[in-house]
Amino acid sequence: MDLVKVEVLFDRATLKEKVAELGKQISRDYQGRELLVVGILKGAFVFMADLIREMNVPVELDFMDVSSYGLSTSSSGEVRIVKDLEYSIKDRDVLIVEDIVDTGLTLKYISEVLKNRNPRSIKIACLLDKPSRRKADIYPDYVGYSIPDKFVVGYGLDYAEQYRHYPAVCVLKPAVYEN
Ligand code: 5GP
């Protein structure tokens, strides 16, 4: 890992424990039901891959891709569906899996679009939450960690499409994006 550019916030072992805890909690809450897990691309794919393997209820997967920050580190507030779900969610128990909730504008938009398709239930799981940045009334049901207002990368999260493969969640040193 390029330690000149990042500081480790949660290492691999710490994340594994937390994700296992979330998986257990979700499995308890959905006992006897079947879940449709909807991953928000691209950032959520690493968290989602680990989370579903910690769950012991029947699970089906689908993905949605929405426009994100691009090269900037702050939200434009503008959200657009780039790839929609493959399956109908009518009468399904849906769990949206997101990497990080920041302003909440992305999830507000996504959850409203999905609610209009009449699922049986809809909940949100996110690995990271930055509650101090919230602009929309979004309250994730399952949260790994609440973090301060710092730009993080790794474990699926990028900066300009880099760093997604880092196994740890790291804080990107501001010098990287201030230049
Ligand atoms: P929101 O709409 O909640 O402001 O933004 C959510 C999306 O912004 C996340 O799915 C993620 O793609 C991006 N995002 C927000 N904060 C961070 C961050 O600290 N690091 C990275 N890499 N992406 C972030």
Coordinates of N, CA and C and ligand atoms in Angstrom, one line a residue:
M1 N 0.8 -1.2 0.0 CA 0.0 0.0 0.0 C 0.9 1.3 0.0
D2 N 0.4 2.3 -0.7 CA 1.2 3.5 -0.8 C 1.0 4.4 0.4
L3 N 1.8 4.2 1.5 CA 1.5 4.8 2.8 C 1.8 6.3 2.7
V4 N 2.5 6.8 1.7 CA 2.7 8.2 1.5 C 1.4 8.9 1.3
K5 N 0.5 8.2 0.6 CA -0.8 8.9 0.2 C -1.9 8.6 1.1
V6 N -1.9 7.5 1.9 CA -3.0 7.1 2.7 C -2.6 6.8 4.2
E7 N -3.6 6.9 5.1 CA -3.5 6.5 6.5 C -4.5 5.4 6.7
V8 N -4.1 4.3 7.3 CA -5.1 3.2 7.5 C -6.1 3.6 8.6
L9 N -7.4 3.4 8.3 CA -8.4 3.7 9.3 C -9.0 2.4 9.9
F10 N -9.3 1.5 9.1 CA -9.8 0.2 9.5 C -9.0 -0.9 8.7
D11 N -8.3 -1.7 9.4 CA -7.5 -2.7 8.6 C -8.4 -3.9 8.3
R12 N -7.8 -4.8 7.5 CA -8.5 -6.0 7.0 C -9.2 -6.8 8.1
A13 N -8.4 -7.1 9.2 CA -9.0 -7.9 10.2 C -10.1 -7.3 10.9
T14 N -10.0 -6.0 11.2 CA -11.0 -5.2 11.8 C -12.3 -5.2 11.0
L15 N -12.1 -5.0 9.7 CA -13.3 -5.0 8.8 C -14.0 -6.3 8.7
K16 N -13.2 -7.4 8.7 CA -13.7 -8.7 8.7 C -14.6 -9.0 9.9
E17 N -14.2 -8.6 11.0 CA -15.0 -8.8 12.3 C -16.3 -8.0 12.2
K18 N -16.2 -6.7 11.7 CA -17.4 -5.9 11.7 C -18.4 -6.4 10.7
V19 N -17.9 -6.8 9.5 CA -18.8 -7.3 8.5 C -19.5 -8.6 8.9
A20 N -18.7 -9.5 9.7 CA -19.3 -10.7 10.2 C -20.5 -10.4 11.2
E21 N -20.2 -9.4 12.0 CA -21.2 -8.9 13.0 C -22.5 -8.4 12.2
L22 N -22.3 -7.6 11.2 CA -23.4 -7.1 10.4 C -24.2 -8.2 9.7
G23 N -23.4 -9.2 9.2 CA -24.0 -10.4 8.5 C -24.9 -11.2 9.5
K24 N -24.4 -11.3 10.7 CA -25.2 -12.1 11.7 C -26.5 -11.3 12.1
Q25 N -26.3 -10.0 12.3 CA -27.5 -9.2 12.7 C -28.5 -9.2 11.6
I26 N -28.1 -9.1 10.3 CA -29.1 -9.1 9.2 C -29.7 -10.5 9.1
S27 N -28.9 -11.5 9.3 CA -29.5 -12.9 9.2 C -30.6 -13.1 10.3
R28 N -30.3 -12.6 11.5 CA -31.3 -12.7 12.5 C -32.6 -12.0 12.2
D29 N -32.4 -10.8 11.6 CA -33.6 -10.0 11.3 C -34.4 -10.5 10.2
Y30 N -33.8 -11.3 9.3 CA -34.5 -11.8 8.1 C -34.8 -13.3 8.2
Q31 N -34.7 -13.9 9.4 CA -34.9 -15.4 9.5 C -36.2 -15.8 8.8
G32 N -36.2 -16.8 8.1 CA -37.4 -17.3 7.4 C -37.8 -16.6 6.2
R33 N -37.0 -15.6 5.8 CA -37.4 -14.8 4.6 C -36.2 -14.9 3.6
E34 N -36.5 -14.4 2.4 CA -35.5 -14.5 1.4 C -35.2 -13.1 0.9
L35 N -33.9 -12.8 0.9 CA -33.5 -11.4 0.6 C -33.1 -11.1 -0.8
L36 N -33.5 -10.0 -1.3 CA -32.9 -9.5 -2.6 C -31.9 -8.4 -2.2
V37 N -30.6 -8.7 -2.3 CA -29.6 -7.7 -2.0 C -29.2 -6.9 -3.2
V38 N -29.3 -5.6 -3.1 CA -29.1 -4.7 -4.2 C -27.8 -3.9 -3.9
G39 N -26.7 -4.2 -4.7 CA -25.5 -3.5 -4.5 C -25.4 -2.3 -5.4
I40 N -24.9 -1.2 -4.8 CA -24.8 0.0 -5.6 C -23.3 0.1 -6.1
L41 N -23.2 0.0 -7.4 CA -21.9 0.0 -8.0 C -21.2 1.3 -8.0
K42 N -19.9 1.5 -8.1 CA -19.1 0.3 -8.0 C -18.6 0.1 -6.6
G43 N -18.7 1.1 -5.8 CA -18.0 1.2 -4.5 C -18.4 0.0 -3.5
A44 N -19.7 -0.5 -3.6 CA -20.2 -1.4 -2.6 C -19.8 -2.9 -2.9
F45 N -19.1 -3.1 -4.1 CA -19.0 -4.5 -4.5 C -18.1 -5.3 -3.5
V46 N -17.1 -4.7 -2.9 CA -16.2 -5.5 -2.0 C -16.9 -5.8 -0.7
F47 N -17.5 -4.8 -0.1 CA -18.3 -4.9 1.1 C -19.5 -5.9 0.9
M48 N -20.1 -5.8 -0.2 CA -21.3 -6.7 -0.5 C -20.8 -8.2 -0.7
A49 N -19.7 -8.4 -1.3 CA -19.2 -9.7 -1.5 C -18.8 -10.4 -0.2
D50 N -18.3 -9.6 0.7 CA -17.9 -10.1 2.1 C -19.2 -10.3 2.9
L51 N -20.1 -9.3 2.8 CA -21.3 -9.3 3.7 C -22.2 -10.5 3.4
I52 N -22.4 -10.8 2.1 CA -23.3 -11.9 1.8 C -22.8 -13.3 2.2
R53 N -21.5 -13.4 2.3 CA -20.9 -14.6 2.7 C -20.9 -14.8 4.3
E54 N -21.4 -13.7 4.9 CA -21.6 -13.8 6.4 C -23.1 -14.0 6.7
M55 N -23.9 -14.2 5.7 CA -25.3 -14.3 5.9 C -25.8 -15.7 5.7
N56 N -26.8 -16.1 6.5 CA -27.3 -17.5 6.4 C -28.8 -17.6 6.1
V57 N -29.2 -16.6 5.3 CA -30.6 -16.6 4.8 C -30.5 -16.7 3.3
P58 N -31.5 -17.2 2.6 CA -31.4 -17.3 1.1 C -31.3 -15.9 0.6
V59 N -30.4 -15.7 -0.4 CA -30.1 -14.4 -0.9 C -30.1 -14.4 -2.4
E60 N -30.7 -13.4 -3.0 CA -30.4 -13.2 -4.5 C -29.8 -11.9 -4.6
L61 N -29.1 -11.7 -5.7 CA -28.3 -10.4 -5.9 C -28.8 -9.6 -7.1
D62 N -28.7 -8.3 -7.0 CA -28.9 -7.5 -8.2 C -28.0 -6.2 -8.0
F63 N -27.8 -5.5 -9.0 CA -26.9 -4.3 -8.9 C -27.6 -3.1 -9.6
M64 N -27.2 -2.0 -9.1 CA -27.6 -0.7 -9.7 C -26.4 0.2 -9.8
D65 N -26.3 0.9 -10.8 CA -25.2 1.9 -10.9 C -25.7 3.3 -11.1
V66 N -25.2 4.2 -10.3 CA -25.7 5.6 -10.4 C -24.5 6.5 -10.6
S67 N -24.8 7.6 -11.1 CA -23.6 8.6 -11.4 C -23.1 9.0 -10.0
S68 N -21.7 9.1 -9.9 CA -21.1 9.5 -8.7 C -20.2 10.7 -8.8
Y69 N -19.3 10.8 -7.9 CA -18.5 12.0 -7.9 C -17.6 12.3 -9.1
G70 N -17.3 11.2 -9.9 CA -16.3 11.4 -10.9 C -15.0 11.7 -10.3
L71 N -14.4 12.8 -10.7 CA -13.0 13.0 -10.2 C -13.0 13.9 -9.0
S72 N -14.2 14.4 -8.6 CA -14.2 15.3 -7.5 C -14.4 14.5 -6.2
T73 N -14.2 15.2 -5.0 CA -14.4 14.5 -3.7 C -15.7 15.0 -3.0
S74 N -16.5 15.8 -3.6 CA -17.7 16.3 -3.0 C -18.9 16.1 -3.9
S75 N -20.1 15.9 -3.2 CA -21.3 15.5 -4.0 C -21.8 16.6 -4.8
S76 N -22.2 16.3 -6.1 CA -22.8 17.4 -6.9 C -24.3 17.4 -6.5
G77 N -24.8 16.4 -5.9 CA -26.3 16.4 -5.5 C -27.1 15.9 -6.7
E78 N -26.4 15.7 -7.8 CA -27.1 15.2 -9.0 C -26.9 13.7 -9.1
V79 N -28.1 13.0 -9.2 CA -28.0 11.5 -9.3 C -28.8 11.0 -10.5
R80 N -28.2 10.1 -11.2 CA -28.7 9.6 -12.4 C -28.5 8.0 -12.4
I81 N -29.5 7.3 -12.9 CA -29.3 5.8 -12.9 C -28.6 5.5 -14.2
V82 N -27.4 4.9 -14.0 CA -26.6 4.5 -15.2 C -26.9 3.0 -15.6
K83 N -27.2 2.2 -14.5 CA -27.6 0.8 -14.8 C -28.7 0.5 -13.8
D84 N -29.8 0.0 -14.4 CA -31.0 -0.3 -13.5 C -30.9 -1.7 -13.1
L85 N -31.8 -2.1 -12.2 CA -31.9 -3.5 -11.7 C -32.3 -4.4 -12.9
E86 N -32.0 -5.7 -12.7 CA -32.3 -6.7 -13.7 C -33.7 -7.2 -13.4
Y87 N -34.0 -7.4 -12.1 CA -35.2 -8.0 -11.6 C -36.2 -7.1 -11.0
S88 N -37.5 -7.6 -11.0 CA -38.6 -6.8 -10.4 C -38.4 -7.0 -8.9
I89 N -38.7 -5.9 -8.1 CA -38.6 -6.0 -6.7 C -39.9 -6.0 -6.0
K90 N -41.0 -6.1 -6.8 CA -42.3 -6.1 -6.3 C -42.5 -7.3 -5.3
D91 N -43.0 -6.9 -4.1 CA -43.2 -7.9 -3.0 C -42.0 -8.6 -2.5
R92 N -40.8 -8.0 -2.8 CA -39.6 -8.6 -2.3 C -39.1 -7.9 -1.1
D93 N -38.3 -8.6 -0.2 CA -37.6 -7.9 0.9 C -36.2 -7.5 0.3
V94 N -36.1 -6.2 0.2 CA -34.9 -5.6 -0.5 C -33.9 -5.0 0.6
L95 N -32.7 -5.4 0.4 CA -31.6 -4.8 1.2 C -30.6 -4.1 0.3
I96 N -30.6 -2.7 0.4 CA -29.7 -1.9 -0.4 C -28.3 -2.0 0.3
V97 N -27.3 -2.3 -0.5 CA -26.0 -2.3 0.1 C -25.1 -1.2 -0.5
E98 N -24.7 -0.3 0.4 CA -23.9 0.9 -0.1 C -22.6 1.0 0.6
D99 N -21.6 1.5 0.0 CA -20.3 1.6 0.6 C -20.3 2.7 1.7
I100 N -20.7 3.9 1.4 CA -20.7 5.0 2.3 C -21.8 6.0 2.1
V101 N -22.4 6.4 3.2 CA -23.5 7.4 3.1 C -22.9 8.7 3.5
D102 N -22.9 9.7 2.7 CA -22.3 11.0 2.9 C -23.4 12.1 3.1
T103 N -23.7 12.8 2.0 CA -24.9 13.7 2.1 C -26.2 12.9 2.2
G104 N -26.2 11.7 1.7 CA -27.5 10.9 1.7 C -28.3 11.1 0.4
L105 N -27.8 12.1 -0.4 CA -28.6 12.4 -1.6 C -28.8 11.2 -2.6
T106 N -27.7 10.5 -2.7 CA -27.7 9.3 -3.6 C -28.7 8.3 -3.1
L107 N -28.6 7.9 -1.8 CA -29.6 6.9 -1.3 C -31.0 7.4 -1.2
K108 N -31.2 8.7 -1.0 CA -32.5 9.2 -1.0 C -33.2 9.0 -2.3
Y109 N -32.4 9.3 -3.4 CA -32.9 9.1 -4.7 C -33.2 7.6 -5.0
I110 N -32.2 6.8 -4.7 CA -32.4 5.4 -5.0 C -33.5 4.8 -4.2
S111 N -33.6 5.1 -2.9 CA -34.7 4.4 -2.1 C -36.0 4.9 -2.6
E112 N -36.1 6.2 -3.0 CA -37.4 6.6 -3.5 C -37.8 5.9 -4.8
V113 N -36.9 5.8 -5.7 CA -37.2 5.1 -7.0 C -37.6 3.6 -6.7
L114 N -36.9 3.0 -5.7 CA -37.2 1.6 -5.4 C -38.5 1.4 -4.7
K115 N -38.8 2.4 -3.8 CA -40.1 2.3 -3.0 C -41.3 2.4 -4.0
N116 N -41.1 3.1 -5.0 CA -42.2 3.3 -6.0 C -42.5 2.0 -6.8
R117 N -41.6 1.0 -6.6 CA -41.8 -0.3 -7.3 C -42.4 -1.3 -6.4
N118 N -42.9 -0.9 -5.3 CA -43.7 -1.7 -4.3 C -43.0 -2.9 -3.8
P119 N -41.8 -2.8 -3.2 CA -41.2 -3.9 -2.5 C -42.0 -4.3 -1.3
R120 N -41.8 -5.5 -0.7 CA -42.4 -5.8 0.5 C -41.8 -5.0 1.7
S121 N -40.5 -4.9 1.6 CA -39.8 -4.0 2.6 C -38.5 -3.6 1.9
I122 N -37.9 -2.5 2.5 CA -36.7 -2.0 2.0 C -35.8 -1.5 3.1
K123 N -34.6 -1.9 3.2 CA -33.7 -1.5 4.2 C -32.3 -1.2 3.6
I124 N -31.5 -0.4 4.4 CA -30.2 0.0 3.9 C -29.1 -0.5 4.8
A125 N -28.1 -1.1 4.2 CA -26.9 -1.4 4.9 C -25.7 -0.7 4.3
C126 N -24.9 0.0 5.2 CA -23.7 0.7 4.6 C -22.6 0.4 5.5
L127 N -21.4 0.3 5.0 CA -20.2 0.1 5.8 C -19.8 1.3 6.6
L128 N -19.9 2.5 5.9 CA -19.5 3.7 6.5 C -20.5 4.8 6.4
D129 N -20.6 5.6 7.4 CA -21.5 6.7 7.5 C -20.9 7.9 8.0
K130 N -21.1 9.1 7.3 CA -20.6 10.4 7.7 C -21.8 11.2 8.1
P131 N -22.4 11.0 9.3 CA -23.6 11.7 9.6 C -23.5 13.2 9.6
S132 N -22.3 13.7 9.9 CA -22.1 15.2 10.0 C -22.3 15.9 8.6
R133 N -22.3 15.1 7.5 CA -22.4 15.7 6.2 C -23.8 15.6 5.6
R134 N -24.8 15.0 6.4 CA -26.1 14.7 5.8 C -26.9 15.9 5.4
K135 N -27.5 15.8 4.1 CA -28.4 16.8 3.6 C -29.8 16.2 3.4
A136 N -29.9 14.9 3.3 CA -31.2 14.3 3.0 C -31.5 13.4 4.3
D137 N -32.8 13.2 4.5 CA -33.3 12.4 5.7 C -33.2 10.9 5.4
I138 N -31.9 10.5 5.5 CA -31.6 9.0 5.2 C -31.0 8.5 6.5
Y139 N -31.6 7.4 7.0 CA -31.1 6.7 8.2 C -30.8 5.2 7.9
P140 N -29.6 4.9 7.6 CA -29.3 3.5 7.3 C -29.7 2.5 8.4
D141 N -30.2 1.4 8.1 CA -30.6 0.4 9.1 C -29.5 -0.4 9.7
Y142 N -28.4 -0.6 8.9 CA -27.2 -1.3 9.4 C -26.0 -0.5 9.0
V143 N -25.2 -0.1 10.0 CA -24.0 0.7 9.7 C -22.8 0.1 10.3
G144 N -21.8 0.0 9.5 CA -20.5 -0.6 10.1 C -19.9 0.4 11.0
Y145 N -19.5 1.6 10.5 CA -18.8 2.6 11.3 C -19.3 4.0 10.9
S146 N -19.5 4.8 11.9 CA -19.7 6.2 11.7 C -18.3 6.9 11.7
I147 N -18.0 7.7 10.7 CA -16.7 8.3 10.6 C -16.8 9.8 10.5
P148 N -15.7 10.5 10.8 CA -15.7 12.0 10.7 C -15.6 12.3 9.2
D149 N -15.7 13.6 8.9 CA -15.7 14.1 7.5 C -14.3 14.1 6.9
K150 N -13.9 12.9 6.5 CA -12.6 12.7 5.9 C -12.9 11.9 4.6
F151 N -12.1 12.1 3.6 CA -12.3 11.3 2.4 C -11.5 10.0 2.4
V152 N -12.3 8.9 2.3 CA -11.7 7.6 2.5 C -11.6 6.8 1.2
V153 N -10.7 5.9 1.1 CA -10.5 5.0 -0.1 C -10.2 3.6 0.4
G154 N -10.3 2.7 -0.6 CA -10.0 1.3 -0.3 C -11.2 0.5 0.0
Y155 N -11.1 -0.8 0.0 CA -12.2 -1.8 0.3 C -13.4 -1.4 -0.6
G156 N -13.1 -1.1 -1.9 CA -14.1 -0.8 -2.9 C -14.2 0.7 -3.2
L157 N -13.8 1.5 -2.2 CA -14.0 3.0 -2.4 C -12.8 3.5 -3.2
D158 N -13.1 4.5 -4.1 CA -12.0 5.0 -5.0 C -11.8 6.5 -4.8
Y159 N -10.7 6.9 -5.4 CA -10.5 8.3 -5.7 C -10.0 8.2 -7.2
A160 N -10.8 8.8 -8.1 CA -10.5 8.8 -9.5 C -10.2 7.4 -10.0
E161 N -11.1 6.4 -9.5 CA -11.0 5.0 -9.9 C -9.8 4.3 -9.4
Q162 N -9.0 4.9 -8.5 CA -7.8 4.2 -7.9 C -8.2 3.8 -6.5
Y163 N -7.4 2.9 -6.0 CA -7.4 2.5 -4.6 C -8.5 1.5 -4.2
R164 N -9.4 1.2 -5.1 CA -10.5 0.3 -4.8 C -10.0 -1.1 -4.2
H165 N -8.8 -1.5 -4.7 CA -8.3 -2.8 -4.3 C -7.6 -2.9 -3.0
Y166 N -7.4 -1.7 -2.4 CA -6.7 -1.8 -1.1 C -7.6 -2.6 -0.1
P167 N -7.0 -3.5 0.7 CA -7.9 -4.3 1.6 C -8.3 -3.5 2.8
A168 N -7.7 -2.4 3.1 CA -8.1 -1.6 4.3 C -8.9 -0.4 3.9
V169 N -9.7 0.2 4.8 CA -10.2 1.5 4.6 C -9.2 2.5 5.0
C170 N -8.9 3.4 4.1 CA -7.8 4.4 4.4 C -8.3 5.8 4.2
V171 N -7.7 6.8 4.9 CA -8.0 8.2 4.7 C -7.0 8.6 3.6
L172 N -7.5 9.2 2.6 CA -6.6 9.8 1.5 C -6.1 11.1 2.0
K173 N -4.8 11.2 1.9 CA -4.2 12.5 2.4 C -4.6 13.6 1.4
P174 N -5.1 14.7 2.0 CA -5.6 15.8 1.1 C -4.6 16.2 0.1
A175 N -3.3 16.1 0.3 CA -2.3 16.5 -0.7 C -2.6 15.9 -2.1
V176 N -3.2 14.6 -2.1 CA -3.4 13.9 -3.3 C -4.5 14.6 -4.2
Y177 N -5.5 15.1 -3.5 CA -6.5 15.8 -4.4 C -6.5 17.3 -4.4
E178 N -5.6 17.9 -3.5 CA -5.5 19.3 -3.5 C -4.5 19.8 -4.6
N179 N -3.7 18.9 -5.2 CA -2.8 19.3 -6.2 C -3.4 19.5 -7.5
Ligands
5GP1 P1 -23.9 11.0 -1.0 O1 -25.0 11.1 -2.1 O2 -24.4 10.3 0.2 O3 -23.3 12.3 -0.7 O4 -22.7 10.2 -1.7 C1 -22.6 8.8 -1.6 C2 -21.5 8.4 -2.6 O5 -20.4 9.3 -2.6 C3 -20.9 7.1 -2.1 O6 -21.5 6.0 -2.6 C4 -19.5 7.2 -2.6 O7 -19.4 6.8 -4.0 C5 -19.2 8.7 -2.6 N1 -18.5 9.1 -1.4 C6 -18.9 9.8 -0.3 N2 -17.9 10.0 0.6 C7 -16.8 9.3 0.1 C8 -15.5 9.1 0.6 O8 -15.1 9.5 1.7 N3 -14.7 8.4 -0.2 C9 -15.1 7.9 -1.4 N4 -14.2 7.2 -2.1 N5 -16.3 8.1 -1.9 C10 -17.2 8.8 -1.2

